[in-house]
mmCIF file of C-alpha atoms and ligand atoms in Angstrom:
data_model
loop_
_atom_site.group_PDB
_atom_site.id
_atom_site.type_symbol
_atom_site.label_atom_id
_atom_site.label_comp_id
_atom_site.label_asym_id
_atom_site.label_seq_id
_atom_site.Cartn_x
_atom_site.Cartn_y
_atom_site.Cartn_z
ATOM 1 C CA MET A 23 -7.716 31.901 14.408
ATOM 2 C CA ALA A 24 -9.336 28.459 14.168
ATOM 3 C CA LEU A 25 -8.621 26.396 11.116
ATOM 4 C CA THR A 26 -11.664 25.698 8.976
ATOM 5 C CA GLU A 27 -11.897 23.375 5.965
ATOM 6 C CA PHE A 28 -10.837 26.044 3.462
ATOM 7 C CA SER A 29 -8.225 27.794 5.504
ATOM 8 C CA LEU A 30 -6.475 24.496 6.174
ATOM 9 C CA ILE A 31 -6.564 23.508 2.503
ATOM 10 C CA SER A 32 -4.999 26.806 1.416
ATOM 11 C CA ARG A 33 -2.446 26.823 4.189
ATOM 12 C CA PHE A 34 -1.233 23.220 4.045
ATOM 13 C CA PHE A 35 -2.022 21.840 0.659
ATOM 14 C CA ALA A 36 -2.765 24.499 -1.960
ATOM 15 C CA GLY A 37 -0.175 26.743 -3.720
ATOM 16 C CA LYS A 38 2.675 24.212 -3.753
ATOM 17 C CA THR A 39 5.146 24.039 -6.605
ATOM 18 C CA HIS A 40 3.928 22.113 -9.669
ATOM 19 C CA TYR A 41 6.738 19.965 -10.924
ATOM 20 C CA ARG A 42 4.945 18.719 -14.100
ATOM 21 C CA SER A 43 3.874 20.284 -17.276
ATOM 22 C CA PHE A 44 1.117 17.546 -17.449
ATOM 23 C CA THR A 45 -0.772 19.429 -14.636
ATOM 24 C CA HIS A 46 -2.842 21.961 -16.530
ATOM 25 C CA LEU A 47 -5.022 22.889 -13.423
ATOM 26 C CA GLY A 48 -4.329 21.985 -9.782
ATOM 27 C CA ILE A 49 -6.126 22.607 -6.515
ATOM 28 C CA GLY A 50 -8.940 25.219 -6.464
ATOM 29 C CA ASP A 51 -11.634 24.216 -8.917
ATOM 30 C CA ASP A 52 -14.164 21.296 -8.942
ATOM 31 C CA CYS A 53 -11.671 19.078 -10.739
ATOM 32 C CA ALA A 54 -7.982 19.143 -11.666
ATOM 33 C CA LEU A 55 -7.021 18.882 -15.286
ATOM 34 C CA LEU A 56 -4.250 16.587 -16.450
ATOM 35 C CA LYS A 57 -2.818 16.229 -19.994
ATOM 36 C CA VAL A 58 -1.750 12.612 -20.781
ATOM 37 C CA PRO A 59 0.888 12.811 -23.501
ATOM 38 C CA ASP A 60 0.419 10.901 -26.797
ATOM 39 C CA GLY A 61 1.475 7.280 -26.707
ATOM 40 C CA HIS A 62 1.012 6.903 -22.928
ATOM 41 C CA GLN A 63 -1.485 5.376 -20.614
ATOM 42 C CA LEU A 64 -2.521 6.803 -17.267
ATOM 43 C CA ALA A 65 -2.056 4.345 -14.423
ATOM 44 C CA VAL A 66 -4.391 5.106 -11.476
ATOM 45 C CA THR A 67 -4.323 3.622 -8.016
ATOM 46 C CA THR A 68 -5.885 4.350 -4.599
ATOM 47 C CA ASP A 69 -4.795 3.348 -1.177
ATOM 48 C CA THR A 70 -6.342 4.194 2.194
ATOM 49 C CA MET A 71 -4.785 4.162 5.631
ATOM 50 C CA VAL A 72 -7.093 3.934 8.653
ATOM 51 C CA GLU A 73 -5.964 4.663 12.202
ATOM 52 C CA SER A 74 -5.664 1.463 14.306
ATOM 53 C CA VAL A 75 -5.962 -0.661 11.141
ATOM 54 C CA HIS A 76 -2.960 0.536 9.062
ATOM 55 C CA PHE A 77 -1.122 2.581 11.651
ATOM 56 C CA LEU A 78 -0.966 2.833 15.348
ATOM 57 C CA ARG A 79 -2.733 5.610 17.222
ATOM 58 C CA GLY A 80 -0.301 8.430 17.971
ATOM 59 C CA THR A 81 1.947 7.664 14.966
ATOM 60 C CA ASP A 82 4.260 10.611 14.076
ATOM 61 C CA PRO A 83 2.251 12.643 11.486
ATOM 62 C CA ARG A 84 5.424 13.373 9.495
ATOM 63 C CA GLN A 85 6.013 9.594 8.997
ATOM 64 C CA LEU A 86 2.356 9.134 8.251
ATOM 65 C CA GLY A 87 2.329 11.741 5.450
ATOM 66 C CA PHE A 88 5.496 10.094 3.959
ATOM 67 C CA LYS A 89 4.120 6.591 4.188
ATOM 68 C CA LEU A 90 0.706 7.405 2.809
ATOM 69 C CA LEU A 91 2.303 8.681 -0.378
ATOM 70 C CA ALA A 92 5.016 5.992 -0.416
ATOM 71 C CA VAL A 93 2.462 3.094 -0.496
ATOM 72 C CA ASN A 94 0.583 4.718 -3.404
ATOM 73 C CA LEU A 95 3.825 5.351 -5.351
ATOM 74 C CA SER A 96 4.746 1.748 -4.630
ATOM 75 C CA ASP A 97 1.640 0.573 -6.514
ATOM 76 C CA LEU A 98 2.599 2.767 -9.425
ATOM 77 C CA ALA A 99 6.108 1.348 -9.357
ATOM 78 C CA ALA A 100 4.830 -2.204 -9.435
ATOM 79 C CA MET A 101 3.161 -1.322 -12.805
ATOM 80 C CA GLY A 102 6.209 0.390 -14.199
ATOM 81 C CA ALA A 103 4.549 3.791 -14.094
ATOM 82 C CA GLU A 104 6.245 7.106 -13.571
ATOM 83 C CA PRO A 105 4.330 9.029 -10.826
ATOM 84 C CA ILE A 106 3.101 12.464 -11.903
ATOM 85 C CA ALA A 107 0.142 13.520 -9.736
ATOM 86 C CA VAL A 108 -1.828 12.665 -6.675
ATOM 87 C CA SER A 109 -4.983 13.683 -4.899
ATOM 88 C CA LEU A 110 -5.472 13.469 -1.062
ATOM 89 C CA ALA A 111 -8.651 12.759 0.800
ATOM 90 C CA LEU A 112 -8.251 13.607 4.552
ATOM 91 C CA THR A 113 -10.731 12.703 7.208
ATOM 92 C CA MET A 114 -9.745 13.920 10.648
ATOM 93 C CA PRO A 115 -11.435 14.156 14.016
ATOM 94 C CA GLU A 116 -10.145 17.751 14.417
ATOM 95 C CA ALA A 117 -8.083 20.268 12.557
ATOM 96 C CA ASP A 118 -4.840 20.228 14.573
ATOM 97 C CA GLU A 119 -2.420 22.827 13.185
ATOM 98 C CA LYS A 120 0.692 21.061 14.456
ATOM 99 C CA TRP A 121 -0.459 17.650 13.162
ATOM 100 C CA LEU A 122 -1.391 19.100 9.734
ATOM 101 C CA SER A 123 1.857 20.944 9.353
ATOM 102 C CA GLU A 124 3.903 17.838 10.157
ATOM 103 C CA PHE A 125 1.766 15.574 7.997
ATOM 104 C CA SER A 126 1.925 17.908 5.048
ATOM 105 C CA ALA A 127 5.768 18.224 5.489
ATOM 106 C CA GLY A 128 6.209 14.454 5.430
ATOM 107 C CA PHE A 129 3.969 14.162 2.364
ATOM 108 C CA GLN A 130 5.801 16.938 0.491
ATOM 109 C CA THR A 131 9.200 15.502 1.270
ATOM 110 C CA LEU A 132 8.460 12.459 -0.755
ATOM 111 C CA ALA A 133 6.345 14.295 -3.382
ATOM 112 C CA SER A 134 9.307 16.660 -4.128
ATOM 113 C CA GLN A 135 11.741 13.709 -4.346
ATOM 114 C CA PHE A 136 9.742 12.131 -7.186
ATOM 115 C CA GLY A 137 8.365 15.390 -8.645
ATOM 116 C CA VAL A 138 4.691 14.499 -7.927
ATOM 117 C CA ASP A 139 2.050 17.262 -8.012
ATOM 118 C CA LEU A 140 -0.732 17.335 -5.410
ATOM 119 C CA ILE A 141 -3.630 18.330 -7.698
ATOM 120 C CA GLY A 142 -6.693 18.116 -5.419
ATOM 121 C CA GLY A 143 -8.466 16.153 -2.803
ATOM 122 C CA ASP A 144 -11.153 16.393 -0.143
ATOM 123 C CA THR A 145 -11.203 17.393 3.562
ATOM 124 C CA THR A 146 -13.756 16.061 6.010
ATOM 125 C CA SER A 147 -14.241 15.547 9.738
ATOM 126 C CA GLY A 148 -14.450 11.972 11.113
ATOM 127 C CA PRO A 149 -12.299 9.174 12.355
ATOM 128 C CA LEU A 150 -8.708 9.539 11.122
ATOM 129 C CA THR A 151 -8.638 8.144 7.598
ATOM 130 C CA LEU A 152 -6.201 9.057 4.868
ATOM 131 C CA THR A 153 -6.636 8.276 1.214
ATOM 132 C CA VAL A 154 -4.457 9.043 -1.736
ATOM 133 C CA GLN A 155 -5.208 8.492 -5.428
ATOM 134 C CA ALA A 156 -1.940 8.326 -7.404
ATOM 135 C CA MET A 157 -1.537 8.735 -11.176
ATOM 136 C CA GLY A 158 1.375 7.748 -13.265
ATOM 137 C CA LEU A 159 2.417 7.456 -16.970
ATOM 138 C CA ILE A 160 3.379 4.344 -18.835
ATOM 139 C CA PRO A 161 4.224 4.165 -22.515
ATOM 140 C CA SER A 162 1.209 2.399 -24.015
ATOM 141 C CA GLY A 163 1.353 -1.364 -23.777
ATOM 142 C CA LEU A 164 4.426 -1.492 -21.434
ATOM 143 C CA ALA A 165 2.568 -1.865 -18.111
ATOM 144 C CA LEU A 166 3.851 -4.674 -15.798
ATOM 145 C CA LEU A 167 0.879 -6.870 -15.049
ATOM 146 C CA ARG A 168 0.534 -9.636 -12.405
ATOM 147 C CA SER A 169 -0.667 -11.992 -15.196
ATOM 148 C CA GLY A 170 2.471 -12.342 -17.259
ATOM 149 C CA ALA A 171 4.599 -14.910 -15.295
ATOM 150 C CA LYS A 172 5.610 -18.023 -17.248
ATOM 151 C CA PRO A 173 7.070 -21.374 -16.158
ATOM 152 C CA GLY A 174 10.875 -21.054 -16.236
ATOM 153 C CA ASP A 175 10.850 -17.279 -15.310
ATOM 154 C CA LEU A 176 13.291 -16.423 -12.577
ATOM 155 C CA ILE A 177 11.696 -14.745 -9.518
ATOM 156 C CA PHE A 178 13.483 -11.664 -8.143
ATOM 157 C CA MET A 179 12.962 -9.148 -5.405
ATOM 158 C CA THR A 180 14.472 -5.790 -4.529
ATOM 159 C CA GLY A 181 15.893 -5.099 -1.087
ATOM 160 C CA SER A 182 15.345 -7.428 1.809
ATOM 161 C CA LEU A 183 12.320 -9.189 3.359
ATOM 162 C CA GLY A 184 10.627 -8.824 6.675
ATOM 163 C CA ASP A 185 12.271 -5.619 7.917
ATOM 164 C CA ALA A 186 9.049 -3.631 8.090
ATOM 165 C CA GLY A 187 7.388 -6.568 9.911
ATOM 166 C CA LEU A 188 10.176 -6.483 12.471
ATOM 167 C CA GLY A 189 9.761 -2.704 12.712
ATOM 168 C CA LEU A 190 6.059 -3.174 13.527
ATOM 169 C CA LYS A 191 6.974 -5.691 16.249
ATOM 170 C CA MET A 192 9.376 -3.124 17.655
ATOM 171 C CA ALA A 193 6.806 -0.314 17.550
ATOM 172 C CA GLN A 194 4.335 -2.674 19.420
ATOM 173 C CA HIS A 195 7.078 -3.608 21.945
ATOM 174 C CA LEU A 196 6.634 -7.260 21.039
ATOM 175 C CA THR A 197 10.398 -7.894 20.602
ATOM 176 C CA LYS A 198 13.542 -6.851 22.435
ATOM 177 C CA ILE A 199 15.453 -6.599 19.231
ATOM 178 C CA ASP A 200 16.633 -2.983 18.516
ATOM 179 C CA CYS A 201 17.124 -2.539 14.789
ATOM 180 C CA GLN A 202 16.721 1.064 13.687
ATOM 181 C CA MET A 203 16.861 0.190 9.995
ATOM 182 C CA ALA A 204 13.809 -2.012 10.481
ATOM 183 C CA LEU A 205 11.930 0.726 12.206
ATOM 184 C CA GLN A 206 12.861 3.184 9.455
ATOM 185 C CA ARG A 207 11.597 0.672 6.854
ATOM 186 C CA PHE A 208 8.320 0.294 8.691
ATOM 187 C CA ASN A 209 7.793 4.071 9.214
ATOM 188 C CA CYS A 210 9.193 5.480 5.891
ATOM 189 C CA PRO A 211 9.316 2.894 3.196
ATOM 190 C CA MET A 212 11.005 4.059 -0.020
ATOM 191 C CA PRO A 213 8.988 3.174 -3.113
ATOM 192 C CA ARG A 214 10.996 1.371 -5.858
ATOM 193 C CA VAL A 215 9.965 3.795 -8.569
ATOM 194 C CA GLN A 216 13.165 3.745 -10.684
ATOM 195 C CA GLU A 217 13.326 0.032 -10.492
ATOM 196 C CA GLY A 218 9.739 -0.363 -11.700
ATOM 197 C CA ILE A 219 10.425 1.896 -14.618
ATOM 198 C CA ALA A 220 13.601 -0.097 -15.492
ATOM 199 C CA LEU A 221 11.545 -3.296 -15.482
ATOM 200 C CA ARG A 222 9.110 -2.144 -18.211
ATOM 201 C CA THR A 223 10.959 -3.999 -20.994
ATOM 202 C CA VAL A 224 12.516 -6.656 -18.847
ATOM 203 C CA ALA A 225 10.054 -8.280 -16.486
ATOM 204 C CA ASN A 226 7.096 -10.532 -17.398
ATOM 205 C CA SER A 227 5.186 -9.722 -14.179
ATOM 206 C CA CYS A 228 5.520 -7.623 -11.139
ATOM 207 C CA ILE A 229 3.890 -6.783 -7.771
ATOM 208 C CA ASP A 230 4.811 -4.777 -4.764
ATOM 209 C CA ILE A 231 5.101 -6.580 -1.466
ATOM 210 C CA SER A 232 2.487 -4.890 0.750
ATOM 211 C CA ASP A 233 0.715 -7.810 2.381
ATOM 212 C CA GLY A 234 3.608 -10.293 2.615
ATOM 213 C CA LEU A 235 5.573 -12.106 -0.140
ATOM 214 C CA ALA A 236 3.588 -15.288 0.193
ATOM 215 C CA ALA A 237 0.299 -13.441 -0.417
ATOM 216 C CA ASP A 238 1.602 -11.066 -3.024
ATOM 217 C CA LEU A 239 3.575 -13.579 -5.074
ATOM 218 C CA GLY A 240 0.438 -15.633 -4.726
ATOM 219 C CA HIS A 241 -1.483 -13.040 -6.633
ATOM 220 C CA ILE A 242 1.012 -13.262 -9.549
ATOM 221 C CA LEU A 243 0.804 -17.071 -9.448
ATOM 222 C CA GLU A 244 -2.995 -17.080 -9.455
ATOM 223 C CA LEU A 245 -3.403 -14.536 -12.309
ATOM 224 C CA SER A 246 -0.627 -16.228 -14.332
ATOM 225 C CA SER A 247 -1.988 -19.770 -13.627
ATOM 226 C CA VAL A 248 1.453 -20.960 -12.473
ATOM 227 C CA GLY A 249 3.282 -21.914 -9.246
ATOM 228 C CA ALA A 250 6.639 -21.092 -7.648
ATOM 229 C CA ARG A 251 9.666 -22.726 -5.987
ATOM 230 C CA LEU A 252 11.460 -20.409 -3.611
ATOM 231 C CA ASP A 253 14.907 -21.123 -2.124
ATOM 232 C CA PHE A 254 15.111 -20.116 1.580
ATOM 233 C CA ASP A 255 18.853 -19.629 1.453
ATOM 234 C CA ARG A 256 18.500 -17.063 -1.343
ATOM 235 C CA ILE A 257 15.927 -14.884 0.496
ATOM 236 C CA PRO A 258 17.632 -11.576 1.346
ATOM 237 C CA LEU A 259 17.375 -11.112 5.138
ATOM 238 C CA SER A 260 18.828 -8.366 7.223
ATOM 239 C CA ALA A 261 20.891 -9.039 10.375
ATOM 240 C CA GLY A 262 17.855 -7.867 12.537
ATOM 241 C CA VAL A 263 15.443 -10.278 10.806
ATOM 242 C CA ASN A 264 17.868 -13.146 10.981
ATOM 243 C CA LYS A 265 18.177 -12.514 14.700
ATOM 244 C CA TYR A 266 14.387 -12.411 15.076
ATOM 245 C CA LEU A 267 14.098 -15.791 13.177
ATOM 246 C CA LYS A 268 16.746 -17.415 15.533
ATOM 247 C CA GLU A 269 14.971 -16.050 18.688
ATOM 248 C CA THR A 270 11.509 -17.136 17.704
ATOM 249 C CA ASP A 271 12.182 -20.109 15.429
ATOM 250 C CA ASP A 272 9.452 -18.629 13.160
ATOM 251 C CA TRP A 273 11.099 -19.155 9.718
ATOM 252 C CA SER A 274 7.914 -18.123 7.871
ATOM 253 C CA PHE A 275 7.777 -14.695 9.481
ATOM 254 C CA PRO A 276 9.428 -12.762 6.626
ATOM 255 C CA PHE A 277 7.077 -14.422 4.085
ATOM 256 C CA CYS A 278 3.861 -13.270 5.858
ATOM 257 C CA SER A 279 4.823 -9.907 7.294
ATOM 258 C CA GLY A 280 3.700 -7.005 5.231
ATOM 259 C CA ASP A 281 4.588 -3.383 4.543
ATOM 260 C CA ASP A 282 7.995 -3.972 3.039
ATOM 261 C CA TYR A 283 7.052 -2.320 -0.340
ATOM 262 C CA GLU A 284 9.817 -4.070 -2.210
ATOM 263 C CA LEU A 285 9.149 -5.236 -5.737
ATOM 264 C CA CYS A 286 8.706 -8.969 -6.578
ATOM 265 C CA PHE A 287 9.026 -9.667 -10.283
ATOM 266 C CA THR A 288 9.567 -12.497 -12.791
ATOM 267 C CA VAL A 289 11.990 -12.382 -15.687
ATOM 268 C CA ALA A 290 12.617 -14.847 -18.572
ATOM 269 C CA PRO A 291 16.092 -16.368 -17.989
ATOM 270 C CA GLU A 292 17.464 -14.924 -21.228
ATOM 271 C CA LYS A 293 16.590 -11.376 -20.061
ATOM 272 C CA ALA A 294 18.097 -11.583 -16.598
ATOM 273 C CA ASP A 295 21.344 -9.969 -17.850
ATOM 274 C CA LEU A 296 19.251 -6.832 -18.531
ATOM 275 C CA LEU A 297 18.697 -6.260 -14.837
ATOM 276 C CA LYS A 298 20.951 -3.363 -13.944
ATOM 277 C CA PHE A 299 19.927 -2.544 -10.392
ATOM 278 C CA ALA A 300 20.420 -4.372 -7.106
ATOM 279 C CA CYS A 301 18.013 -7.309 -6.772
ATOM 280 C CA THR A 302 18.142 -10.966 -5.723
ATOM 281 C CA GLN A 303 16.966 -14.083 -7.443
ATOM 282 C CA ILE A 304 14.786 -15.978 -4.855
ATOM 283 C CA GLY A 305 13.207 -18.719 -6.942
ATOM 284 C CA ILE A 306 11.688 -19.881 -10.086
ATOM 285 C CA ILE A 307 8.250 -20.088 -11.680
ATOM 286 C CA GLU A 308 6.904 -23.624 -12.204
ATOM 287 C CA SER A 309 3.789 -24.879 -13.879
ATOM 288 C CA GLU A 310 2.514 -26.667 -10.778
ATOM 289 C CA PRO A 311 0.269 -24.271 -8.717
ATOM 290 C CA GLY A 312 1.156 -23.258 -5.169
ATOM 291 C CA ILE A 313 4.368 -22.016 -3.516
ATOM 292 C CA ARG A 314 7.006 -24.525 -2.461
ATOM 293 C CA ILE A 315 10.072 -23.508 -0.508
ATOM 294 C CA SER A 316 13.251 -25.503 -0.285
ATOM 295 C CA ARG A 317 14.844 -25.224 3.103
ATOM 296 C CA ASN A 318 17.436 -27.442 4.830
ATOM 297 C CA GLY A 319 17.207 -29.923 1.971
ATOM 298 C CA LEU A 320 13.481 -30.290 2.435
ATOM 299 C CA ILE A 321 10.597 -28.960 0.430
ATOM 300 C CA ASP A 322 7.779 -27.191 2.460
ATOM 301 C CA SER A 323 4.663 -25.765 0.940
ATOM 302 C CA LEU A 324 4.107 -22.134 1.890
ATOM 303 C CA LYS A 325 0.472 -21.405 2.596
ATOM 304 C CA VAL A 326 0.849 -18.471 4.919
ATOM 305 C CA LYS A 327 -1.741 -15.834 4.263
ATOM 306 C CA GLY A 328 -1.091 -12.102 4.271
ATOM 307 C CA PHE A 329 -3.381 -9.576 5.956
ATOM 308 C CA GLU A 330 -6.842 -9.512 4.609
ATOM 309 C CA HIS A 331 -9.631 -7.030 5.784
ATOM 310 C CA PHE A 332 -12.925 -8.661 6.784
ATOM 311 C CA SER A 333 -11.199 -12.064 7.204
ATOM 312 C CA THR A 334 -12.247 -13.743 10.495
HETATM 313 P P1 ADP B 413 -15.755 20.373 -3.759
HETATM 314 O O1 ADP B 413 -16.715 20.953 -2.860
HETATM 315 O O2 ADP B 413 -16.052 20.755 -5.197
HETATM 316 O O3 ADP B 413 -15.621 18.965 -3.479
HETATM 317 P P2 ADP B 413 -13.802 21.200 -2.025
HETATM 318 O O4 ADP B 413 -14.452 22.393 -1.454
HETATM 319 O O5 ADP B 413 -13.851 19.843 -1.324
HETATM 320 O O6 ADP B 413 -14.315 21.036 -3.463
HETATM 321 O O7 ADP B 413 -12.207 21.441 -2.300
HETATM 322 C C1 ADP B 413 -11.792 22.691 -2.832
HETATM 323 C C2 ADP B 413 -10.574 22.415 -3.589
HETATM 324 O O8 ADP B 413 -9.513 22.049 -2.708
HETATM 325 C C3 ADP B 413 -10.659 21.413 -4.656
HETATM 326 O O9 ADP B 413 -9.815 21.821 -5.787
HETATM 327 C C4 ADP B 413 -10.092 20.173 -4.013
HETATM 328 O O10 ADP B 413 -9.564 19.270 -5.005
HETATM 329 C C5 ADP B 413 -9.022 20.769 -3.055
HETATM 330 N N1 ADP B 413 -8.794 19.948 -1.853
HETATM 331 C C6 ADP B 413 -9.721 19.709 -0.856
HETATM 332 N N2 ADP B 413 -9.122 19.027 0.157
HETATM 333 C C7 ADP B 413 -7.823 18.837 -0.219
HETATM 334 C C8 ADP B 413 -6.718 18.183 0.293
HETATM 335 N N3 ADP B 413 -6.775 17.498 1.599
HETATM 336 N N4 ADP B 413 -5.576 18.160 -0.302
HETATM 337 C C9 ADP B 413 -5.448 18.718 -1.523
HETATM 338 N N5 ADP B 413 -6.495 19.380 -2.140
HETATM 339 C C10 ADP B 413 -7.622 19.444 -1.547
HETATM 340 MG MG1 MG B 414 -15.019 18.194 -1.473
#
């Protein structure tokens, strides 16, 4: 039997386990109902992925479902929010049963890992466009903002830089380097949810690296009216990315390649001892605007821009 709008919703998205008591009403009515517990704020974020803009045509739907949720949970992590619920707006050229089944499996894999309830959405036909709205809880007043960095703060990041960028080059057959870890990071990034929560009372500012470190740290600097000095030798780079830099001589590559979904955050020096998870100090906040990077005993300014839609 052909899949119609309602049959596909009930088959692939409705009737899944609810992990959270906050979900008072899920899929099926005009709206879902969520209870926000006393003393908490609801953090809300939306991210869209468009075919040929955010992902290559023919991308494995299982990876797509995983990544669509991951990029949204990463925004919650960057605020220190605990993810509880998401809605999903799907626009597809056709209702392909196999595609939907794989997409939904990838989505549910990550949703079950973090106990996130799918509470509603919308399903329409059109060019492949995937949107999630994600909601998370933060104890009132503890959200990690981009505007809180202060001169003297140490700049840290989780994980390593540039792997997803290298994974994209591999997927586009633009490099001969074969690094499965980089491909995995590009296809299925793991949002730093626990780290974000742990930073609530430690960091002064935080952002997730979606458009490249230079661009994303740039947002913290702009909103905090400060600048930064990075130390190239401290930047955590995987063997694959190091190899890529040697081959291309493009040292700025990891700073302007996106999709890593690591957290970049700033911490007052006296609080650095409170960091209990793996992360690396990569620089320091200074009062002079801009990003400077010390490399081979010289100081370069880093003006690399990340990806921006509508830029020419
Ligand atoms: P409405 O016409 O009121 O917008 P819909 O008919 O679009 O409602 O959707 C019916 C129900 O299914 C709603 O509860 C909606 O939230 C849910 N829903 C629709 N599409 C999806 C989807 N892709 N994923 C999850 N829930 C969905
Ligand atoms: Mg609708």
